[in-house]
PDB file of C-alpha atoms in Angstrom:
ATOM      1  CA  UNK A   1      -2.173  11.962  -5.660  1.00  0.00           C
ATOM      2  CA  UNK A   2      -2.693  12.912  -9.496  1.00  0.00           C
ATOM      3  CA  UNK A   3      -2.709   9.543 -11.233  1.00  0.00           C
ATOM      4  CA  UNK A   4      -1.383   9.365 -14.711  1.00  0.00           C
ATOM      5  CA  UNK A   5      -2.338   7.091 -17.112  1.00  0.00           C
ATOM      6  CA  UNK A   6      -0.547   6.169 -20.574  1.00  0.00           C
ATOM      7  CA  UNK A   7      -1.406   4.276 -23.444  1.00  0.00           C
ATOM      8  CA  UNK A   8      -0.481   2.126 -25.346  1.00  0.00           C
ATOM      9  CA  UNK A   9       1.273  -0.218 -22.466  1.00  0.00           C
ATOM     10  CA  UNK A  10       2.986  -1.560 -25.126  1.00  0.00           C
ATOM     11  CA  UNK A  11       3.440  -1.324 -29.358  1.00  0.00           C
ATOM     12  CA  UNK A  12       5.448  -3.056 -31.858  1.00  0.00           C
ATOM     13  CA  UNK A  13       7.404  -1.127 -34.471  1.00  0.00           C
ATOM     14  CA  UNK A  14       9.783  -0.684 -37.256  1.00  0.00           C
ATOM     15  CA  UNK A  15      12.347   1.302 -38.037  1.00  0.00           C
ATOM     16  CA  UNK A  16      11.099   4.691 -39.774  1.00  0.00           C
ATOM     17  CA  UNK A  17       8.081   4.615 -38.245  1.00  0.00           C
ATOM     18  CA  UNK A  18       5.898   7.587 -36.373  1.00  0.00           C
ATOM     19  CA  UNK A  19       5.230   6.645 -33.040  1.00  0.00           C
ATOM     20  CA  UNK A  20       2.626   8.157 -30.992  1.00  0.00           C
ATOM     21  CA  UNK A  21       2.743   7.735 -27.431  1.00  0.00           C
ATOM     22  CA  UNK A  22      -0.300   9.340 -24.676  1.00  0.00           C
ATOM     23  CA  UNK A  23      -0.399  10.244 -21.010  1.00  0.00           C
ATOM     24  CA  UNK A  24      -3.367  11.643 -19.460  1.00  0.00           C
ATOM     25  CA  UNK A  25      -3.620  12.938 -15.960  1.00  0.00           C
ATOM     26  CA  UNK A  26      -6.456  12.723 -13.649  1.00  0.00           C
ATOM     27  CA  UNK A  27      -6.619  16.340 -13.131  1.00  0.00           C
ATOM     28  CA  UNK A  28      -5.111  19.111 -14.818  1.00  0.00           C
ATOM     29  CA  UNK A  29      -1.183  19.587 -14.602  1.00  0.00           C
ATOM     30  CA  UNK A  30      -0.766  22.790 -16.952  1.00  0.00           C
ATOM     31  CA  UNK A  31       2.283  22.258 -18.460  1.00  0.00           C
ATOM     32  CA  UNK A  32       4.072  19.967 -15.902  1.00  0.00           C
ATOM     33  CA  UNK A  33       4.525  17.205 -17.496  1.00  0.00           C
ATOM     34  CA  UNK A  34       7.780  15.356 -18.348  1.00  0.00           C
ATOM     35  CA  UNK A  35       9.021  12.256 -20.725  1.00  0.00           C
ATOM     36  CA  UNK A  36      11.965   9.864 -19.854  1.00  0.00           C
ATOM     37  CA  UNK A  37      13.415   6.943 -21.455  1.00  0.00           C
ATOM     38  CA  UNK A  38      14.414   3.941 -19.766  1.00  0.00           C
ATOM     39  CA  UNK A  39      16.557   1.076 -21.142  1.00  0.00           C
ATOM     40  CA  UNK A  40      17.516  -1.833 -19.031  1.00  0.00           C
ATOM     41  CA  UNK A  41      21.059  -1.337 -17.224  1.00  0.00           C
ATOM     42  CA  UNK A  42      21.115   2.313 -17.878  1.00  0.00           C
ATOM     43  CA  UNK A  43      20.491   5.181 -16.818  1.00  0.00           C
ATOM     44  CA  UNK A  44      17.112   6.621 -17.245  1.00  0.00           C
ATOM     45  CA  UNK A  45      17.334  10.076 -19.667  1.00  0.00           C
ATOM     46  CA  UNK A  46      14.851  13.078 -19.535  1.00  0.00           C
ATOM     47  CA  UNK A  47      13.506  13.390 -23.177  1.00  0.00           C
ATOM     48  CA  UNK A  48      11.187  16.219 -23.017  1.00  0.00           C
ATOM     49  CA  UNK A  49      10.517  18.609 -20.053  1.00  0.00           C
ATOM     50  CA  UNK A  50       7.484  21.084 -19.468  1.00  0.00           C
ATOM     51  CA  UNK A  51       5.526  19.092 -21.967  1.00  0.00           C
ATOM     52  CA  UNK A  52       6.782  20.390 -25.136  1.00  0.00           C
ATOM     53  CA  UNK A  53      11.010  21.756 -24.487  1.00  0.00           C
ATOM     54  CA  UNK A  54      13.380  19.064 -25.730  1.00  0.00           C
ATOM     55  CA  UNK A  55      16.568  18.672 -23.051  1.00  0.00           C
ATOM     56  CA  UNK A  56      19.382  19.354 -24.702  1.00  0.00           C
ATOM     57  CA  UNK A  57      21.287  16.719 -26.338  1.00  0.00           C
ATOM     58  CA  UNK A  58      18.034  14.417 -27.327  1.00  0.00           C
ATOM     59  CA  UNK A  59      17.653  14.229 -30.655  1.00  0.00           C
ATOM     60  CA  UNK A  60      14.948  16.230 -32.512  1.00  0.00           C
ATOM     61  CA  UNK A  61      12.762  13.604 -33.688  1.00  0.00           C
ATOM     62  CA  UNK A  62      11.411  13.315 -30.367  1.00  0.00           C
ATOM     63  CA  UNK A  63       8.852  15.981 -29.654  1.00  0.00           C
ATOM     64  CA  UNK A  64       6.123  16.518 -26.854  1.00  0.00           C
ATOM     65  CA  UNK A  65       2.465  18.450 -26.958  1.00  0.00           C
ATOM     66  CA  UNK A  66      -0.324  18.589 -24.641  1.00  0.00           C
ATOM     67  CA  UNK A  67      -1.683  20.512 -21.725  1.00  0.00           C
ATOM     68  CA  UNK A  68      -4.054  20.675 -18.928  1.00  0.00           C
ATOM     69  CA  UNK A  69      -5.059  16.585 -19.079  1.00  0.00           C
ATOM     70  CA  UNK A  70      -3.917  15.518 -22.295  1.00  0.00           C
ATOM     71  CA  UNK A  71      -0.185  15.080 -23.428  1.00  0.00           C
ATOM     72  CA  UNK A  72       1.889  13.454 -26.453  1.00  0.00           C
ATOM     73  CA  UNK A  73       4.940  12.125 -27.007  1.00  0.00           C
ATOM     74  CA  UNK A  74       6.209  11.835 -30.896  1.00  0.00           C
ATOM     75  CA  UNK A  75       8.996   9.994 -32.071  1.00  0.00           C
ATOM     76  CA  UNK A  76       8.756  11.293 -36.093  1.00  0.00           C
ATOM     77  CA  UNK A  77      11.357   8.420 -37.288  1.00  0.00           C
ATOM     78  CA  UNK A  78      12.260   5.141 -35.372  1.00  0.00           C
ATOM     79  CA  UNK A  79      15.274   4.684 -34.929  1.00  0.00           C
ATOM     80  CA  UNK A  80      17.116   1.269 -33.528  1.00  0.00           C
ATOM     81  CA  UNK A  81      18.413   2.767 -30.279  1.00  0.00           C
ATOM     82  CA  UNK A  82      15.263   4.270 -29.888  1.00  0.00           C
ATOM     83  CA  UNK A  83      13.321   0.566 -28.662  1.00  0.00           C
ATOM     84  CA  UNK A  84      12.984   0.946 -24.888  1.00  0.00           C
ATOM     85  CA  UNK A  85      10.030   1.882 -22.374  1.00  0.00           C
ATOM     86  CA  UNK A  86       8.786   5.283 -22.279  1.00  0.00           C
ATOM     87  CA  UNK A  87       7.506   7.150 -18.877  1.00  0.00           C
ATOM     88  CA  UNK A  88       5.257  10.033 -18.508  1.00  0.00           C
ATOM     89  CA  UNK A  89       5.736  11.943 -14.709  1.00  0.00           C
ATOM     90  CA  UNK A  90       3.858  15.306 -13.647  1.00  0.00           C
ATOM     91  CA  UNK A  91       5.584  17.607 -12.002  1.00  0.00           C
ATOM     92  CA  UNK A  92       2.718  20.070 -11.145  1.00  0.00           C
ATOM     93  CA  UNK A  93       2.582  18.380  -7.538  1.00  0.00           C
ATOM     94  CA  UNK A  94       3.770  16.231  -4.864  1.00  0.00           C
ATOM     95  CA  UNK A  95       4.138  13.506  -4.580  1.00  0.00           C
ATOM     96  CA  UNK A  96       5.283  13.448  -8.359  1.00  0.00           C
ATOM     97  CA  UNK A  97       4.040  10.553  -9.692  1.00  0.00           C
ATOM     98  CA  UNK A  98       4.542   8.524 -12.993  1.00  0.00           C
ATOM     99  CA  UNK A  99       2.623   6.644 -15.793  1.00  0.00           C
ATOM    100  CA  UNK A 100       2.956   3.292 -16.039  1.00  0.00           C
ATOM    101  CA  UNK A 101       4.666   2.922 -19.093  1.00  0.00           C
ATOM    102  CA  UNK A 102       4.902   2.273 -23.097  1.00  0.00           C
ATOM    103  CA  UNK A 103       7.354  -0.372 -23.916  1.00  0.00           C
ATOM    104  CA  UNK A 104       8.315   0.143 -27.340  1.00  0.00           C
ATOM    105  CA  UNK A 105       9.200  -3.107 -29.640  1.00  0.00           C
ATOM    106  CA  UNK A 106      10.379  -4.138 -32.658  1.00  0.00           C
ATOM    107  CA  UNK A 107       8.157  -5.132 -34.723  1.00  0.00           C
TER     108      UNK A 107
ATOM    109  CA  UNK B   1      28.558  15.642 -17.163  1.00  0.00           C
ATOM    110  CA  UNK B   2      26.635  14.892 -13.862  1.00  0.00           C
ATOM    111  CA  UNK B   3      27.029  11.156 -13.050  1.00  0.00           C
ATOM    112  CA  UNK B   4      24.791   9.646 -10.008  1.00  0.00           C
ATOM    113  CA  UNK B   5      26.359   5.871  -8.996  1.00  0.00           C
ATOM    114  CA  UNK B   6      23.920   3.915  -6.312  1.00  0.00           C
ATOM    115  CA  UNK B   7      25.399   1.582  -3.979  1.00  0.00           C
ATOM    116  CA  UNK B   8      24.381  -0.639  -0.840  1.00  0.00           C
ATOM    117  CA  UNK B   9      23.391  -4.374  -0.597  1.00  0.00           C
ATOM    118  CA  UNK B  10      21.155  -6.411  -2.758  1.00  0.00           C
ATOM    119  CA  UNK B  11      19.679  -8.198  -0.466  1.00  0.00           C
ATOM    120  CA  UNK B  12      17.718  -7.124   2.686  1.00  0.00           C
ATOM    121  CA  UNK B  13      16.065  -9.227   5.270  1.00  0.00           C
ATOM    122  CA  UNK B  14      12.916  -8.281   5.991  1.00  0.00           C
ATOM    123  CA  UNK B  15      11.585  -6.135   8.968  1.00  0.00           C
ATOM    124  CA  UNK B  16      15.597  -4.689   8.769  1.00  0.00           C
ATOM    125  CA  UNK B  17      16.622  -1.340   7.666  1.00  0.00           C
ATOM    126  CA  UNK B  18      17.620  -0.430   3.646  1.00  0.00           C
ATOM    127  CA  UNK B  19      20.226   1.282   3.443  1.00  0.00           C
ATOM    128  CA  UNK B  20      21.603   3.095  -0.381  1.00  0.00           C
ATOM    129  CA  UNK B  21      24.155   5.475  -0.948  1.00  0.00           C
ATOM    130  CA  UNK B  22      24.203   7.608  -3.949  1.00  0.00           C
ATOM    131  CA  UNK B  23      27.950   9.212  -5.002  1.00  0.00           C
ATOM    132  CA  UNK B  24      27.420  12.081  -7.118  1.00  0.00           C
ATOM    133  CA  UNK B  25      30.490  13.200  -9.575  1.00  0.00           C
ATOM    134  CA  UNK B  26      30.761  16.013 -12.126  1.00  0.00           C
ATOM    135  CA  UNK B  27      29.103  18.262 -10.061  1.00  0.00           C
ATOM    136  CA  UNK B  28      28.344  19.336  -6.200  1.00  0.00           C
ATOM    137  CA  UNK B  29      25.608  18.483  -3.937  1.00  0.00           C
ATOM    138  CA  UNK B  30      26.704  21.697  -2.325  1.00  0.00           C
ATOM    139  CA  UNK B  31      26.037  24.158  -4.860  1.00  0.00           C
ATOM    140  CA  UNK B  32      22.536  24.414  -4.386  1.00  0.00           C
ATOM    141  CA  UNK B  33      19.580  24.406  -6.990  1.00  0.00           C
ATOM    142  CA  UNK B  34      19.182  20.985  -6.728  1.00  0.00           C
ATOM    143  CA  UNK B  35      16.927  18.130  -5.009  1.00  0.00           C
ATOM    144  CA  UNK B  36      18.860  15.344  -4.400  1.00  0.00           C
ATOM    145  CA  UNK B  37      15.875  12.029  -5.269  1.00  0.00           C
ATOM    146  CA  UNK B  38      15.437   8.419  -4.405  1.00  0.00           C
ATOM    147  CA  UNK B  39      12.974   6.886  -6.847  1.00  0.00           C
ATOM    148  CA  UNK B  40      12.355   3.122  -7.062  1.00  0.00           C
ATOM    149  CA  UNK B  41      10.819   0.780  -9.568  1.00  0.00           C
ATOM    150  CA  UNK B  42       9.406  -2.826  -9.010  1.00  0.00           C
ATOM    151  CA  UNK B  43       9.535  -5.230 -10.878  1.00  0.00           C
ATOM    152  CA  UNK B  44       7.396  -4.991 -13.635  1.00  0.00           C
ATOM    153  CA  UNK B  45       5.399  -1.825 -12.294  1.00  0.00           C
ATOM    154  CA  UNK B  46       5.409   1.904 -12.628  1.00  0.00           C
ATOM    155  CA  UNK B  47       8.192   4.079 -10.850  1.00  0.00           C
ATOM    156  CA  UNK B  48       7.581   5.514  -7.707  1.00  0.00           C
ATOM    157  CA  UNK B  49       9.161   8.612  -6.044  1.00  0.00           C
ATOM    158  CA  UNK B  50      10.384   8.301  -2.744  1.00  0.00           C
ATOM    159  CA  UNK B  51      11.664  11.732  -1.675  1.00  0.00           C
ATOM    160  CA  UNK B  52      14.487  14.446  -1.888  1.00  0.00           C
ATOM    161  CA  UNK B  53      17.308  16.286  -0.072  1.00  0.00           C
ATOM    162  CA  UNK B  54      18.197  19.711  -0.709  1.00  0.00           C
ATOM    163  CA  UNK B  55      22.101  20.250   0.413  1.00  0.00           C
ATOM    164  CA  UNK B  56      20.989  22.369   3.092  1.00  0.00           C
ATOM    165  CA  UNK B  57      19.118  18.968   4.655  1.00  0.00           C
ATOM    166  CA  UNK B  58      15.605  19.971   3.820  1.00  0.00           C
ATOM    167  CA  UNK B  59      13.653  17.203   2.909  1.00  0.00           C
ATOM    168  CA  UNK B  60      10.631  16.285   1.348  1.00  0.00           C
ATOM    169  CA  UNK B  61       8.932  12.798   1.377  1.00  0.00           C
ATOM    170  CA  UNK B  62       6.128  10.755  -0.287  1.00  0.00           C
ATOM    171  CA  UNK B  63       3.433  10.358   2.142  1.00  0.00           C
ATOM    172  CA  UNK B  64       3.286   6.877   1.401  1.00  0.00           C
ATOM    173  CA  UNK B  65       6.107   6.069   2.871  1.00  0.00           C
ATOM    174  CA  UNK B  66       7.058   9.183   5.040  1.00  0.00           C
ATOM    175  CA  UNK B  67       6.744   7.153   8.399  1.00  0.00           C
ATOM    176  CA  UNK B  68       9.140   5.175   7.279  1.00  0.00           C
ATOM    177  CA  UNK B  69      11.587   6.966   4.980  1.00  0.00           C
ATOM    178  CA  UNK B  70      14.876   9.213   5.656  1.00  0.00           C
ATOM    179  CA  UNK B  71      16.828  10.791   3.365  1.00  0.00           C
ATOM    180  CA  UNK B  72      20.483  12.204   4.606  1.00  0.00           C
ATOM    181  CA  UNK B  73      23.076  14.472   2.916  1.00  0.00           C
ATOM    182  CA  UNK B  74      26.911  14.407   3.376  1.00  0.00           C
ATOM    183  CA  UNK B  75      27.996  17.305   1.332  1.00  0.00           C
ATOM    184  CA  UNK B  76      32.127  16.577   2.219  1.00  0.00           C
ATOM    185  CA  UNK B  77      31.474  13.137   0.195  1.00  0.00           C
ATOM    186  CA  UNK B  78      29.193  14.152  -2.417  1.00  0.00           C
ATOM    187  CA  UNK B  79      26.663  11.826  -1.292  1.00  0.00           C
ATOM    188  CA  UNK B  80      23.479  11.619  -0.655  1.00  0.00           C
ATOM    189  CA  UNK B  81      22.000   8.724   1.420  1.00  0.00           C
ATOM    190  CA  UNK B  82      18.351   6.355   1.898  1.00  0.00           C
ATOM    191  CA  UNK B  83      17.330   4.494   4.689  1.00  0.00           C
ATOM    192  CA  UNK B  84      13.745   2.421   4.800  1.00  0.00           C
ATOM    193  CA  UNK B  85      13.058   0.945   8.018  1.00  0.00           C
ATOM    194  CA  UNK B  86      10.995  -2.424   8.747  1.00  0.00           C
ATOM    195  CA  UNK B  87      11.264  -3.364   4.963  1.00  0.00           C
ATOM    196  CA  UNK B  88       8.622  -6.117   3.527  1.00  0.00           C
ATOM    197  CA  UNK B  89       8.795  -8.211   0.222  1.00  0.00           C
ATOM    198  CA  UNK B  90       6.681  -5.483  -1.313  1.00  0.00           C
ATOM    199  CA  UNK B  91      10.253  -2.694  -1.007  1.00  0.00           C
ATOM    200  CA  UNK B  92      12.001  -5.236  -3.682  1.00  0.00           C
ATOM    201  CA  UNK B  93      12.655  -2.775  -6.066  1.00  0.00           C
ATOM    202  CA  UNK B  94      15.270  -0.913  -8.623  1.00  0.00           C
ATOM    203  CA  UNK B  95      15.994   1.620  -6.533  1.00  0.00           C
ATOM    204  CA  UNK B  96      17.434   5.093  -8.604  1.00  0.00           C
ATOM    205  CA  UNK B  97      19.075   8.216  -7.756  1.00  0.00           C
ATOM    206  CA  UNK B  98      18.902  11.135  -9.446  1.00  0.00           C
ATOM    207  CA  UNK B  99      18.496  14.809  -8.911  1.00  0.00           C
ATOM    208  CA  UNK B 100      15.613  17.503  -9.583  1.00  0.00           C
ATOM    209  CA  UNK B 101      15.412  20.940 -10.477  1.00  0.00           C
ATOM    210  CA  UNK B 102      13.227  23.310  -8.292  1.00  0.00           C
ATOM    211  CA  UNK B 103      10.376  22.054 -10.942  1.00  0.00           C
ATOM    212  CA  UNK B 104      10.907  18.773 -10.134  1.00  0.00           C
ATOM    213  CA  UNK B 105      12.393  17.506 -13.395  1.00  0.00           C
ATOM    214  CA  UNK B 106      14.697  14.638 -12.985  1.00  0.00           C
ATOM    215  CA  UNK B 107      17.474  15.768 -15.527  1.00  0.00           C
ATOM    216  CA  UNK B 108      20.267  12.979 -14.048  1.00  0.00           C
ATOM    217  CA  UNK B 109      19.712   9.403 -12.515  1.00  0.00           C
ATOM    218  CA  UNK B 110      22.054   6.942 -11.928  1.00  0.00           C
ATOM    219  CA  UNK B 111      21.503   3.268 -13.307  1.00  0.00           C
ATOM    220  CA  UNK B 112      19.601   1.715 -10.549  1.00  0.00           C
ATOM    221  CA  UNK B 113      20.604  -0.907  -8.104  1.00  0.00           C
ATOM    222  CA  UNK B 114      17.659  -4.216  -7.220  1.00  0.00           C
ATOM    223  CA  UNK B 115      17.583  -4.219  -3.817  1.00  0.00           C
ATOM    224  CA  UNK B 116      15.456  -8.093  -3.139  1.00  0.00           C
ATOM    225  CA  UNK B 117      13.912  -8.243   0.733  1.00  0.00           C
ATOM    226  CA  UNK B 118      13.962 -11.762   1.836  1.00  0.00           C
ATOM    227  CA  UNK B 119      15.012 -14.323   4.152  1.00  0.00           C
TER     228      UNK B 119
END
């Protein structure tokens, strides 16, 4: 199974801030590689898909590079609703697996 | 607007059977293009995928728990279904729906339901 691995595990924040968030995967993925959000009692949501293409309807301060290994997800401008945990996943092959995840505080 | 909803019981004794439905509205199993997903989280770990269901019945499951796993389709309802046999303390999860492209990007999920395994 590819294992990916993200960093930080967890940051503290304010409001405005950039926020830089990693995933690295233990072999190369290409492109496959997708962000969610996940907020307790809701439904997860798909941020960014193919590493870089923002789903539609997610706001445009959220924005995804990387490829073969190395990936990044950018939130330019913290916003309140934005505090929640943060999940990498490759989807290059199965069994998909996911990172472990960046809980994001405020600070 | 896609909407998963999971259902079943909360609690589960071990060595029984898990059972989870998952009621999909706003759109049709049926229609095809989709993989229908169980994913589950534990508590205070990493999310793990279990497997899919493509409306046709196809399915596709982690090898982890393959032996174990099956994933059923009842395209009248809408719904998709899970079913983990001989369950230990270690299947106490969140346990999510959702649904996959062909590129396995989950674009929907539903909000989860803890499933505990105990006595």
């Amino acid at each position: 199974d590819i294992q990916m691995t993200q960093s930080p595990s967890s940051l503290s924040a304010s409001v405005g801030d950039r926020v830089t968030i990693t995933c690295r995967a233990s072999q190369s993925i290409s492109s496959y590689l997708n962000w969610y959000q996940m907020k307790p009692g809701k439904a997860p949501q798909l941020l960014i898909y193919a590493a870089s293409t923002l789903q539609s309807g997610v706001p445009s301060r959220f924005s995804g590079s990387g490829s073969g290994t190395d990936f990044s997800l950018t939130i330019s401008s913290l916003q309140p609703e934005d505090f929640a945990t943060y999940y990498c996943q490759q989807s290059y092959s199965p069994p998909q697996t996911f990172g472990r995840g960046t809980k994001v505080e405020i600070k | 607007q896609v909407q998963l909803q999971e259902s079943g019981p909360g609690l589960v004794k071990p060595s029984q059977t898990l059972s989870l439905t998952c009621t999909v509205s706003g759109g049709s199993i049926s229609s095809g293009g989709h993989y229908w997903s169980w994913i589950r989280q534990h508590p205070g770990k990493g999310l793990e995928w279990i497997g899919y269901i493509y409306y046709s019945g196809s399915t596709y499951y982690n090898p982890s728990l393959k032996s174990r796993v099956t994933i059923s389709v009842d395209t009248s309802e809408n719904q998709f279904s899970l079913k983990l046999s001989s369950v230990t303390a270690a299947d106490s999860a969140v346990y999510y729906c959702a649904r996959a492209g062909d590129t396995a990007i989950f674009d929907y999920w539903g909000q989860g339901t803890l499933v505990t395994v105990s006595s």
